[in-house]
Amino acid sequence: MYNLENLTIKVPEEAGWILKNLREAGYEGYCVGGCVRDCLLGRVPEDWDITTSALPFEVKSLFCNTVDTGIQHGTVMVIRNGNGYEVTTYRIDGEYKDGRHPEKVEFTRSLEEDLKRRDFTINAFAYNEESGVVDMFGGIDDLNHSLIKAVGNPDERFSEDALRIMRAIRFAAQLSFEIEENTYQAIQRHAANLANVSMERIRVEFEKTLLSKNPDMVRKFFEMGMGNYIVPGFEEACRDFDEKLAFCLTDERTEDKESRKYLLLAIFLKNLSYEEARTAMRLMKYDNKTRDLVSAIIRYKEEPFMEDRVSIKNALNTMGLTVFQLTMAFKEAVGKRDENAADLQLIQKIKELVQDIMKKEEPYSLAQLAVNGRDLMDAGVSQGMEVGKTLEKLLAVVIENPTANIKENLLKLL
Ligand code: ATP
Ligand code: MG
C-alpha cells in the first residue's frame, strides 16, 4: 500500500540539480507526471519531466545550456551532462479545438492549476525533496486500487482532448489497471471525437497498448467503439485480436523490442490481405521499414515450410534473413498456440540449419557471390538482361554447392 508519509523517490542527479537551481533562484520546481507514477510503482520511468513556477525566459536565463523544444507551450529543454530534461512552466490549457494542441496556453504560478490540466489522477503527482509526493487529486488512493481515473469531470476532460480516451486504455494495459466506472462511461460517449485527433498521436497510444504486457487490451478499442474512427480494418482487427497467438511470441527473436513490434503488428493485421495491411499501415503513417517487414510476414506466413538446406537458402535469397527469421517466429507462435508438436519440431530443425548456414558463411544471395556483373562483362557476357540471368544461374550453382564459390571456378563455368 502506498502511503504519502513515507514516500521518497530517487531522482536522477541531473534532475535534482535542476530542481536545486530553481529553488535557489526562488522558484518552485517538481518532477511531475509519469516519472513520479512509475517510481511509485517500481517501474523505470521513460523520461523525467519537470514542472516549475518559473516562466520560460526565467528558466532560460537560469541555465546556460537550453534548447527551445516547445517554447510556445512553455517547455524548455535543459541539458546537463549530455542529458536533456524538459522543464515546463506551470500552465492552464485552453480548449483543444482540433483535438491536437490546446488552442492557447496560459502560464500560472500555481502548481495546483498545472496538476489539474493533467489527464489521470495517477499522472497528476508532483515530487520534490522538500514537499515529498504532492497528490491533490487522490492519485495515491487510485494507485492503491489500481484505477485509471480522470482528473475532474471525465466528460470535460475527454472533450478537451479525445486522445485521453486512448491513453486511458493504454495505461490500463501497461499497468494492468482497471478504468474507473465514470471514466469508463465517459470514454464510450467520446469515442467519435477520436476522428479529430492526429494519426501520429493515435499511433503512439495504440502501439504502447499493443506492446504492453496486456496486448489483448486492443480489444477495448473495439468494445468502446473507437476502432471505427481510426482506419479501415482497424475495428475488425481489434475485435478479432488473437491474444493467444500474441502470448505465444516467445521466440528469441521477439526479445528484441523492434522485432516484437513487427510480429505483434503482423498478428494484429493478420486477417487482412497483404494489400489491405499495407494500406492500413500507410494510413496509420507507419514508416517504410515497418510497413515492408510487417506486410512481408503477412505475405509469407502461410507459405509451406522448407526443410532442406537448398530450399532454405533459396528462401533466404528471396526473403532476406530478417523477414525469414520474423516469419519463422510467427510460425513458431502459431505452432505453440495450436500445440502442434510436429510443426514446432520442424521449425526447430530449420532454425538450426539457418544457424549452421550462417556459421559456415554459405552464400545464398548475389551479394555473396564471388563474381559480380562487372566480372561477367569483362569475361564477354553481353551487358543487360544476360548478366542478371547469368548471375542467377551461378548463384543457383553456389547454393547447391558452396565450395564452388571461387571466382576462377565460376568464370570457367561460363
Ligand atoms: P510514458 O511512460 O509513456 O512516458 P507519461 O505519463 O509520462 O507516460 P507522457 O506522454 O510522457 O506520459 O506525458 C507526461 C505527463 O504529461 C503525463 O503523465 C500527464 O501528466 C501529462 N499529459 C500527457 N499527455 C496528456 C494529455 N493528452 N492530456 C493531459 N495530460 C497529459
Ligand atoms: Mg513520460
CSV table of C-alpha atoms and ligand atoms in Angstrom, one decimal:
chain,number,residue,atom,x,y,z
A,1,MET,CA,0.0,0.0,0.0
A,2,TYR,CA,1.2,3.5,-0.8
A,3,ASN,CA,1.2,6.0,2.0
A,4,LEU,CA,2.1,9.6,1.5
A,5,GLU,CA,4.1,9.9,4.7
A,6,ASN,CA,7.0,7.6,3.8
A,7,LEU,CA,7.4,8.0,0.1
A,8,THR,CA,10.8,9.0,-1.2
A,9,ILE,CA,11.9,8.9,-4.8
A,10,LYS,CA,15.3,8.6,-6.2
A,11,VAL,CA,15.6,11.4,-8.6
A,12,PRO,CA,18.5,11.3,-11.2
A,13,GLU,CA,21.4,13.5,-10.3
A,14,GLU,CA,20.8,16.0,-13.2
A,15,ALA,CA,17.1,16.4,-12.4
A,16,GLY,CA,18.0,17.0,-8.7
A,17,TRP,CA,20.5,19.7,-9.8
A,18,ILE,CA,17.8,21.4,-11.9
A,19,LEU,CA,15.3,21.4,-9.0
A,20,LYS,CA,18.0,22.8,-6.7
A,21,ASN,CA,18.9,25.7,-9.0
A,22,LEU,CA,15.2,26.6,-9.5
A,23,ARG,CA,14.7,26.6,-5.7
A,24,GLU,CA,17.8,28.7,-5.0
A,25,ALA,CA,16.6,31.2,-7.5
A,26,GLY,CA,13.3,31.5,-5.7
A,27,TYR,CA,11.1,29.4,-7.9
A,28,GLU,CA,9.2,26.2,-7.3
A,29,GLY,CA,10.2,23.0,-9.2
A,30,TYR,CA,8.9,19.5,-9.2
A,31,CYS,CA,9.3,16.2,-11.0
A,32,VAL,CA,5.9,15.6,-12.4
A,33,GLY,CA,3.6,13.1,-14.1
A,34,GLY,CA,4.6,9.7,-15.4
A,35,CYS,CA,8.0,9.7,-13.8
A,36,VAL,CA,6.6,10.0,-10.3
A,37,ARG,CA,3.9,7.4,-11.1
A,38,ASP,CA,6.4,5.0,-12.4
A,39,CYS,CA,8.8,5.4,-9.4
A,40,LEU,CA,5.9,4.7,-7.0
A,41,LEU,CA,5.1,1.6,-9.0
A,42,GLY,CA,8.7,0.4,-9.0
A,43,ARG,CA,8.9,0.9,-12.8
A,44,VAL,CA,11.7,2.6,-14.6
A,45,PRO,CA,10.5,6.0,-15.9
A,46,GLU,CA,10.9,6.6,-19.7
A,47,ASP,CA,11.7,10.2,-19.1
A,48,TRP,CA,11.8,12.8,-16.3
A,49,ASP,CA,9.6,15.9,-16.7
A,50,ILE,CA,10.0,18.9,-14.6
A,51,THR,CA,7.3,21.5,-13.9
A,52,THR,CA,8.1,24.9,-12.5
A,53,SER,CA,6.7,28.3,-11.5
A,54,ALA,CA,9.5,30.0,-13.4
A,55,LEU,CA,8.5,31.4,-16.8
A,56,PRO,CA,10.3,30.1,-19.9
A,57,PHE,CA,12.5,33.2,-20.2
A,58,GLU,CA,13.4,32.8,-16.5
A,59,VAL,CA,14.3,29.2,-17.0
A,60,LYS,CA,16.5,30.2,-19.9
A,61,SER,CA,18.3,32.8,-18.0
A,62,LEU,CA,19.0,30.4,-15.1
A,63,PHE,CA,20.5,27.6,-17.2
A,64,CYS,CA,23.1,28.4,-19.9
A,65,ASN,CA,22.6,25.2,-21.9
A,66,THR,CA,19.0,25.0,-23.1
A,67,VAL,CA,17.0,24.2,-26.2
A,68,ASP,CA,13.6,25.6,-27.1
A,69,THR,CA,11.8,22.4,-27.7
A,70,GLY,CA,8.3,23.6,-27.2
A,71,ILE,CA,8.6,27.2,-26.1
A,72,GLN,CA,5.1,28.2,-27.2
A,73,HIS,CA,3.8,25.6,-24.7
A,74,GLY,CA,6.2,26.7,-22.1
A,75,THR,CA,8.7,23.9,-22.5
A,76,VAL,CA,12.5,24.4,-22.4
A,77,MET,CA,14.9,21.5,-22.5
A,78,VAL,CA,17.8,21.9,-20.1
A,79,ILE,CA,20.9,20.0,-21.0
A,80,ARG,CA,23.0,18.6,-18.2
A,81,ASN,CA,25.8,16.1,-18.5
A,82,GLY,CA,24.7,15.5,-22.1
A,83,ASN,CA,21.1,14.6,-21.0
A,84,GLY,CA,18.1,16.7,-21.8
A,85,TYR,CA,15.3,17.4,-19.3
A,86,GLU,CA,12.1,19.1,-20.3
A,87,VAL,CA,11.3,21.9,-17.9
A,88,THR,CA,7.7,23.2,-18.4
A,89,THR,CA,6.2,26.3,-16.8
A,90,TYR,CA,3.0,25.7,-14.8
A,91,ARG,CA,0.2,26.2,-17.2
A,92,ILE,CA,-3.5,26.1,-17.7
A,93,ASP,CA,-4.5,24.6,-21.1
A,94,GLY,CA,-7.2,26.2,-23.2
A,95,GLU,CA,-9.6,24.0,-25.3
A,96,TYR,CA,-8.1,21.6,-27.8
A,97,LYS,CA,-10.2,22.8,-30.7
A,98,ASP,CA,-8.7,20.5,-33.3
A,99,GLY,CA,-8.0,17.7,-30.8
A,100,ARG,CA,-4.3,18.2,-31.4
A,101,HIS,CA,-3.0,21.2,-29.4
A,102,PRO,CA,-4.5,23.4,-26.8
A,103,GLU,CA,-5.9,26.5,-28.5
A,104,LYS,CA,-3.9,28.6,-26.2
A,105,VAL,CA,-1.9,28.0,-23.0
A,106,GLU,CA,-1.8,30.3,-20.1
A,107,PHE,CA,1.1,30.3,-17.6
A,108,THR,CA,0.4,30.3,-13.9
A,109,ARG,CA,2.3,30.4,-10.7
A,110,SER,CA,0.0,27.7,-9.2
A,111,LEU,CA,1.1,24.1,-9.0
A,112,GLU,CA,-2.5,23.1,-8.4
A,113,GLU,CA,-3.6,24.6,-11.7
A,114,ASP,CA,-0.9,22.8,-13.5
A,115,LEU,CA,-1.8,19.4,-12.0
A,116,LYS,CA,-5.5,20.0,-12.8
A,117,ARG,CA,-4.8,20.0,-16.5
A,118,ARG,CA,-3.3,16.5,-16.4
A,119,ASP,CA,-5.3,13.5,-17.7
A,120,PHE,CA,-5.5,10.9,-14.9
A,121,THR,CA,-5.0,11.1,-11.1
A,122,ILE,CA,-2.1,8.7,-11.2
A,123,ASN,CA,-0.4,11.1,-13.8
A,124,ALA,CA,-1.0,14.2,-11.6
A,125,PHE,CA,1.7,13.7,-9.0
A,126,ALA,CA,4.5,16.1,-8.3
A,127,TYR,CA,7.6,15.4,-6.3
A,128,ASN,CA,10.5,17.3,-4.8
A,129,GLU,CA,12.7,16.6,-1.8
A,130,GLU,CA,11.1,19.3,0.4
A,131,SER,CA,7.5,18.6,-0.3
A,132,GLY,CA,7.6,14.8,-0.9
A,133,VAL,CA,4.9,13.4,-3.2
A,134,VAL,CA,2.2,16.0,-3.9
A,135,ASP,CA,-1.1,14.3,-4.5
A,136,MET,CA,-4.0,16.8,-4.9
A,137,PHE,CA,-6.5,14.5,-6.7
A,138,GLY,CA,-6.4,11.2,-4.8
A,139,GLY,CA,-3.9,9.6,-7.1
A,140,ILE,CA,-2.4,7.5,-4.3
A,141,ASP,CA,-5.8,6.1,-3.5
A,142,ASP,CA,-6.3,5.2,-7.1
A,143,LEU,CA,-2.8,3.6,-7.3
A,144,ASN,CA,-3.7,1.5,-4.3
A,145,HIS,CA,-6.9,0.4,-6.0
A,146,SER,CA,-5.2,0.0,-9.5
A,147,LEU,CA,-7.5,2.5,-11.1
A,148,ILE,CA,-7.3,4.9,-14.0
A,149,LYS,CA,-9.5,7.8,-13.2
A,150,ALA,CA,-9.8,11.2,-14.9
A,151,VAL,CA,-8.8,14.3,-13.0
A,152,GLY,CA,-12.0,16.3,-12.5
A,153,ASN,CA,-15.1,15.8,-14.8
A,154,PRO,CA,-14.3,13.0,-17.3
A,155,ASP,CA,-16.7,14.3,-20.0
A,156,GLU,CA,-15.0,17.7,-19.9
A,157,ARG,CA,-11.5,16.1,-20.0
A,158,PHE,CA,-12.3,13.9,-22.9
A,159,SER,CA,-14.0,16.6,-24.9
A,160,GLU,CA,-10.9,18.8,-24.4
A,161,ASP,CA,-8.7,16.1,-25.9
A,162,ALA,CA,-10.1,12.8,-27.2
A,163,LEU,CA,-6.6,11.2,-27.2
A,164,ARG,CA,-7.1,10.8,-23.5
A,165,ILE,CA,-9.6,8.0,-24.2
A,166,MET,CA,-6.9,6.0,-25.9
A,167,ARG,CA,-4.4,6.9,-23.1
A,168,ALA,CA,-6.8,5.5,-20.5
A,169,ILE,CA,-6.8,2.2,-22.3
A,170,ARG,CA,-3.0,2.3,-22.9
A,171,PHE,CA,-2.3,2.9,-19.2
A,172,ALA,CA,-4.8,0.2,-18.2
A,173,ALA,CA,-2.9,-2.2,-20.5
A,174,GLN,CA,0.6,-1.2,-19.4
A,175,LEU,CA,-0.1,-1.2,-15.6
A,176,SER,CA,-2.8,-3.9,-15.6
A,177,PHE,CA,-5.2,-1.4,-14.0
A,178,GLU,CA,-9.0,-1.1,-14.3
A,179,ILE,CA,-10.7,2.0,-15.7
A,180,GLU,CA,-12.9,3.7,-13.0
A,181,GLU,CA,-16.6,3.4,-13.8
A,182,ASN,CA,-17.4,7.1,-14.5
A,183,THR,CA,-14.3,7.5,-16.6
A,184,TYR,CA,-15.2,4.3,-18.5
A,185,GLN,CA,-18.6,5.5,-19.3
A,186,ALA,CA,-17.4,8.9,-20.5
A,187,ILE,CA,-14.9,7.2,-22.8
A,188,GLN,CA,-17.8,5.5,-24.7
A,189,ARG,CA,-19.5,8.8,-25.0
A,190,HIS,CA,-16.5,10.5,-26.6
A,191,ALA,CA,-15.2,7.7,-28.9
A,192,ALA,CA,-16.3,9.6,-32.0
A,193,ASN,CA,-14.1,12.6,-31.2
A,194,LEU,CA,-11.0,10.5,-31.9
A,195,ALA,CA,-11.7,11.4,-35.6
A,196,ASN,CA,-10.2,14.8,-34.8
A,197,VAL,CA,-7.0,13.6,-33.3
A,198,SER,CA,-3.9,13.3,-35.4
A,199,MET,CA,-2.9,9.9,-36.6
A,200,GLU,CA,0.7,10.3,-35.1
A,201,ARG,CA,-0.7,10.7,-31.6
A,202,ILE,CA,-3.2,7.8,-32.1
A,203,ARG,CA,-0.4,5.5,-33.3
A,204,VAL,CA,1.7,6.1,-30.3
A,205,GLU,CA,-1.0,5.1,-27.9
A,206,PHE,CA,-2.2,2.2,-30.0
A,207,GLU,CA,1.4,0.9,-30.2
A,208,LYS,CA,2.0,1.3,-26.5
A,209,THR,CA,-1.1,-0.8,-25.9
A,210,LEU,CA,-0.2,-3.5,-28.3
A,211,LEU,CA,3.4,-3.7,-26.9
A,212,SER,CA,2.2,-3.8,-23.3
A,213,LYS,CA,2.0,-6.9,-21.2
A,214,ASN,CA,-1.7,-7.0,-21.9
A,215,PRO,CA,-1.9,-6.7,-25.7
A,216,ASP,CA,-5.4,-8.1,-25.7
A,217,MET,CA,-6.5,-4.7,-24.4
A,218,VAL,CA,-6.6,-3.5,-28.0
A,219,ARG,CA,-10.0,-5.3,-28.0
A,220,LYS,CA,-11.2,-2.4,-25.8
A,221,PHE,CA,-10.7,0.0,-28.7
A,222,PHE,CA,-13.4,-2.1,-30.4
A,223,GLU,CA,-15.6,-2.5,-27.4
A,224,MET,CA,-15.6,1.2,-26.7
A,225,GLY,CA,-16.5,2.0,-30.3
A,226,MET,CA,-13.2,3.8,-31.2
A,227,GLY,CA,-11.9,1.4,-33.9
A,228,ASN,CA,-14.2,2.8,-36.5
A,229,TYR,CA,-12.6,6.3,-36.2
A,230,ILE,CA,-9.1,5.1,-36.9
A,231,VAL,CA,-8.5,3.4,-40.3
A,232,PRO,CA,-10.5,0.9,-42.3
A,233,GLY,CA,-9.9,-2.6,-41.0
A,234,PHE,CA,-8.8,-1.4,-37.6
A,235,GLU,CA,-12.0,-2.1,-35.8
A,236,GLU,CA,-12.2,-5.7,-37.0
A,237,ALA,CA,-8.5,-6.2,-36.2
A,238,CYS,CA,-9.2,-5.1,-32.6
A,239,ARG,CA,-12.4,-7.2,-32.4
A,240,ASP,CA,-10.7,-10.4,-33.7
A,241,PHE,CA,-7.3,-9.9,-32.0
A,242,ASP,CA,-5.7,-13.3,-31.4
A,243,GLU,CA,-4.4,-12.8,-27.9
A,244,LYS,CA,-3.5,-16.5,-27.6
A,245,LEU,CA,-1.1,-16.1,-30.5
A,246,ALA,CA,0.3,-12.9,-29.1
A,247,PHE,CA,1.1,-14.6,-25.8
A,248,CYS,CA,2.9,-17.4,-27.7
A,249,LEU,CA,5.5,-15.0,-29.1
A,250,THR,CA,8.4,-16.4,-27.1
A,251,ASP,CA,10.9,-17.0,-29.8
A,252,GLU,CA,14.4,-15.5,-29.1
A,253,ARG,CA,13.9,-13.0,-31.9
A,254,THR,CA,10.9,-11.5,-30.0
A,255,GLU,CA,13.1,-10.5,-27.1
A,256,ASP,CA,14.3,-7.6,-29.1
A,257,LYS,CA,11.8,-4.8,-28.9
A,258,GLU,CA,11.7,-3.9,-32.6
A,259,SER,CA,11.1,-7.4,-33.8
A,260,ARG,CA,8.4,-7.8,-31.2
A,261,LYS,CA,6.7,-4.8,-32.6
A,262,TYR,CA,6.7,-6.2,-36.1
A,263,LEU,CA,5.4,-9.5,-35.0
A,264,LEU,CA,2.6,-8.0,-32.9
A,265,LEU,CA,1.6,-5.8,-35.7
A,266,ALA,CA,1.5,-8.8,-38.0
A,267,ILE,CA,-0.7,-10.6,-35.5
A,268,PHE,CA,-2.9,-7.6,-35.3
A,269,LEU,CA,-3.3,-7.3,-39.1
A,270,LYS,CA,-3.2,-11.0,-39.9
A,271,ASN,CA,-6.7,-11.3,-41.2
A,272,LEU,CA,-6.2,-8.6,-43.7
A,273,SER,CA,-4.8,-9.2,-47.2
A,274,TYR,CA,-1.3,-8.1,-48.0
A,275,GLU,CA,-2.6,-5.0,-49.8
A,276,GLU,CA,-5.1,-4.2,-47.1
A,277,ALA,CA,-2.5,-4.5,-44.4
A,278,ARG,CA,-0.2,-2.1,-46.3
A,279,THR,CA,-3.0,0.4,-46.8
A,280,ALA,CA,-3.8,0.3,-43.1
A,281,MET,CA,-0.2,0.9,-42.1
A,282,ARG,CA,0.2,3.7,-44.6
A,283,LEU,CA,-2.9,5.4,-43.3
A,284,MET,CA,-1.6,5.0,-39.8
A,285,LYS,CA,1.6,6.7,-41.0
A,286,TYR,CA,3.9,3.9,-40.2
A,287,ASP,CA,7.5,4.2,-41.6
A,288,ASN,CA,8.5,2.3,-44.7
A,289,LYS,CA,10.6,-0.3,-42.8
A,290,THR,CA,7.7,-1.3,-40.6
A,291,ARG,CA,5.3,-1.4,-43.5
A,292,ASP,CA,7.7,-3.6,-45.5
A,293,LEU,CA,8.6,-6.0,-42.7
A,294,VAL,CA,5.1,-6.5,-41.4
A,295,SER,CA,3.5,-6.9,-44.8
A,296,ALA,CA,6.2,-9.4,-45.7
A,297,ILE,CA,5.4,-11.5,-42.6
A,298,ILE,CA,1.7,-11.4,-43.7
A,299,ARG,CA,2.6,-12.4,-47.2
A,300,TYR,CA,4.8,-15.4,-46.2
A,301,LYS,CA,3.1,-16.6,-43.1
A,302,GLU,CA,1.0,-19.3,-45.0
A,303,GLU,CA,3.9,-20.5,-47.2
A,304,PRO,CA,4.8,-24.1,-46.6
A,305,PHE,CA,7.9,-25.0,-44.6
A,306,MET,CA,11.1,-25.9,-46.4
A,307,GLU,CA,13.3,-28.2,-44.6
A,308,ASP,CA,16.2,-29.0,-46.9
A,309,ARG,CA,19.3,-26.8,-47.0
A,310,VAL,CA,19.0,-25.7,-50.6
A,311,SER,CA,15.4,-24.6,-50.3
A,312,ILE,CA,16.2,-22.7,-47.1
A,313,LYS,CA,19.0,-20.9,-48.9
A,314,ASN,CA,16.6,-20.1,-51.8
A,315,ALA,CA,14.1,-18.7,-49.3
A,316,LEU,CA,16.8,-16.7,-47.6
A,317,ASN,CA,17.7,-15.2,-51.0
A,318,THR,CA,14.1,-14.3,-51.8
A,319,MET,CA,13.0,-13.1,-48.4
A,320,GLY,CA,16.2,-11.8,-46.8
A,321,LEU,CA,17.4,-13.0,-43.4
A,322,THR,CA,15.3,-10.6,-41.3
A,323,VAL,CA,12.0,-11.4,-43.0
A,324,PHE,CA,12.8,-15.1,-42.9
A,325,GLN,CA,13.5,-15.1,-39.2
A,326,LEU,CA,10.5,-13.0,-38.4
A,327,THR,CA,8.3,-15.3,-40.4
A,328,MET,CA,9.7,-18.3,-38.6
A,329,ALA,CA,9.0,-16.6,-35.3
A,330,PHE,CA,5.4,-16.0,-36.4
A,331,LYS,CA,5.0,-19.6,-37.4
A,332,GLU,CA,6.5,-20.8,-34.2
A,333,ALA,CA,4.0,-18.8,-32.2
A,334,VAL,CA,1.2,-20.4,-34.4
A,335,GLY,CA,2.7,-23.9,-33.6
A,336,LYS,CA,2.7,-23.1,-29.9
A,337,ARG,CA,-0.8,-21.8,-30.0
A,338,ASP,CA,-2.1,-24.9,-31.8
A,339,GLU,CA,0.2,-27.2,-29.7
A,340,ASN,CA,1.4,-28.6,-33.0
A,341,ALA,CA,4.4,-30.7,-31.9
A,342,ALA,CA,5.3,-31.7,-35.5
A,343,ASP,CA,5.4,-28.2,-36.8
A,344,LEU,CA,7.5,-27.0,-33.8
A,345,GLN,CA,10.0,-29.8,-34.3
A,346,LEU,CA,10.3,-28.8,-38.0
A,347,ILE,CA,10.8,-25.1,-37.1
A,348,GLN,CA,13.5,-26.1,-34.6
A,349,LYS,CA,15.2,-28.0,-37.3
A,350,ILE,CA,15.0,-25.2,-39.8
A,351,LYS,CA,16.4,-22.7,-37.2
A,352,GLU,CA,19.3,-24.9,-36.6
A,353,LEU,CA,20.0,-25.3,-40.3
A,354,VAL,CA,19.9,-21.5,-40.7
A,355,GLN,CA,22.3,-21.1,-37.9
A,356,ASP,CA,24.6,-23.6,-39.5
A,357,ILE,CA,24.4,-21.8,-42.9
A,358,MET,CA,25.3,-18.6,-41.2
A,359,LYS,CA,28.1,-20.1,-39.2
A,360,LYS,CA,29.7,-21.7,-42.3
A,361,GLU,CA,29.1,-18.5,-44.2
A,362,GLU,CA,27.4,-20.4,-47.1
A,363,PRO,CA,26.4,-17.9,-49.8
A,364,TYR,CA,22.7,-17.6,-50.6
A,365,SER,CA,22.5,-14.1,-52.2
A,366,LEU,CA,24.0,-12.3,-55.2
A,367,ALA,CA,25.9,-10.0,-52.8
A,368,GLN,CA,27.8,-13.0,-51.5
A,369,LEU,CA,28.7,-14.4,-55.0
A,370,ALA,CA,32.4,-14.4,-55.8
A,371,VAL,CA,31.7,-12.7,-59.1
A,372,ASN,CA,29.7,-9.6,-60.0
A,373,GLY,CA,28.2,-8.1,-63.1
A,374,ARG,CA,31.5,-6.3,-64.0
A,375,ASP,CA,33.4,-9.6,-63.9
A,376,LEU,CA,30.9,-11.2,-66.2
A,377,MET,CA,31.1,-8.3,-68.7
A,378,ASP,CA,34.9,-8.4,-68.6
A,379,ALA,CA,34.6,-12.1,-69.4
A,380,GLY,CA,32.5,-11.3,-72.5
A,381,VAL,CA,28.9,-11.6,-71.3
A,382,SER,CA,26.8,-9.0,-73.1
A,383,GLN,CA,25.5,-6.2,-71.0
A,384,GLY,CA,21.9,-6.1,-69.8
A,385,MET,CA,19.5,-9.0,-69.1
A,386,GLU,CA,22.1,-11.6,-69.9
A,387,VAL,CA,24.3,-10.5,-67.0
A,388,GLY,CA,21.4,-10.8,-64.5
A,389,LYS,CA,20.3,-14.2,-65.8
A,390,THR,CA,23.9,-15.5,-65.6
A,391,LEU,CA,24.4,-14.3,-62.1
A,392,GLU,CA,21.2,-16.0,-61.0
A,393,LYS,CA,22.4,-19.2,-62.6
A,394,LEU,CA,25.8,-19.0,-60.9
A,395,LEU,CA,24.0,-18.3,-57.6
A,396,ALA,CA,21.9,-21.5,-58.1
A,397,VAL,CA,25.2,-23.5,-58.6
A,398,VAL,CA,26.7,-22.0,-55.4
A,399,ILE,CA,23.6,-22.5,-53.4
A,400,GLU,CA,23.8,-26.2,-54.3
A,401,ASN,CA,27.5,-26.3,-53.8
A,402,PRO,CA,29.0,-23.6,-51.6
A,403,THR,CA,32.6,-24.7,-52.3
A,404,ALA,CA,32.1,-23.7,-55.9
A,405,ASN,CA,32.1,-20.0,-54.9
A,406,ILE,CA,35.5,-19.2,-56.2
A,407,LYS,CA,35.9,-16.5,-58.9
A,408,GLU,CA,38.0,-18.6,-61.4
A,409,ASN,CA,35.7,-21.6,-60.9
A,410,LEU,CA,32.6,-19.6,-61.7
A,411,LEU,CA,34.2,-17.8,-64.7
A,412,LYS,CA,35.2,-21.2,-66.1
A,413,LEU,CA,31.5,-22.3,-65.8
A,414,LEU,CA,30.6,-19.6,-68.2
B,1,ATP,P1,5.1,7.4,-20.5
B,1,ATP,O1,5.5,6.4,-19.6
B,1,ATP,O2,4.5,6.8,-21.8
B,1,ATP,O3,6.1,8.5,-20.8
B,1,ATP,P2,3.6,9.5,-19.3
B,1,ATP,O4,2.5,9.5,-18.3
B,1,ATP,O5,4.9,10.1,-18.8
B,1,ATP,O6,3.8,8.1,-19.8
B,1,ATP,P3,3.8,11.5,-21.3
B,1,ATP,O7,3.1,11.4,-22.6
B,1,ATP,O8,5.2,11.4,-21.2
B,1,ATP,O9,3.1,10.3,-20.5
B,1,ATP,O10,3.3,12.8,-20.6
B,1,ATP,C1,3.8,13.3,-19.4
B,1,ATP,C2,2.7,13.8,-18.5
B,1,ATP,O11,2.0,14.9,-19.1
B,1,ATP,C3,1.6,12.8,-18.1
B,1,ATP,O12,2.0,12.0,-17.0
B,1,ATP,C4,0.5,13.7,-17.8
B,1,ATP,O13,0.6,14.2,-16.6
B,1,ATP,C5,0.6,14.8,-18.9
B,1,ATP,N1,0.0,14.5,-20.1
B,1,ATP,C6,0.5,14.0,-21.3
B,1,ATP,N2,-0.4,13.9,-22.2
B,1,ATP,C7,-1.5,14.4,-21.8
B,1,ATP,C8,-2.8,14.7,-22.3
B,1,ATP,N3,-3.1,14.3,-23.6
B,1,ATP,N4,-3.8,15.3,-21.5
B,1,ATP,C9,-3.5,15.6,-20.2
B,1,ATP,N5,-2.3,15.4,-19.7
B,1,ATP,C10,-1.3,14.8,-20.4
B,2,MG,MG,6.7,10.3,-19.9
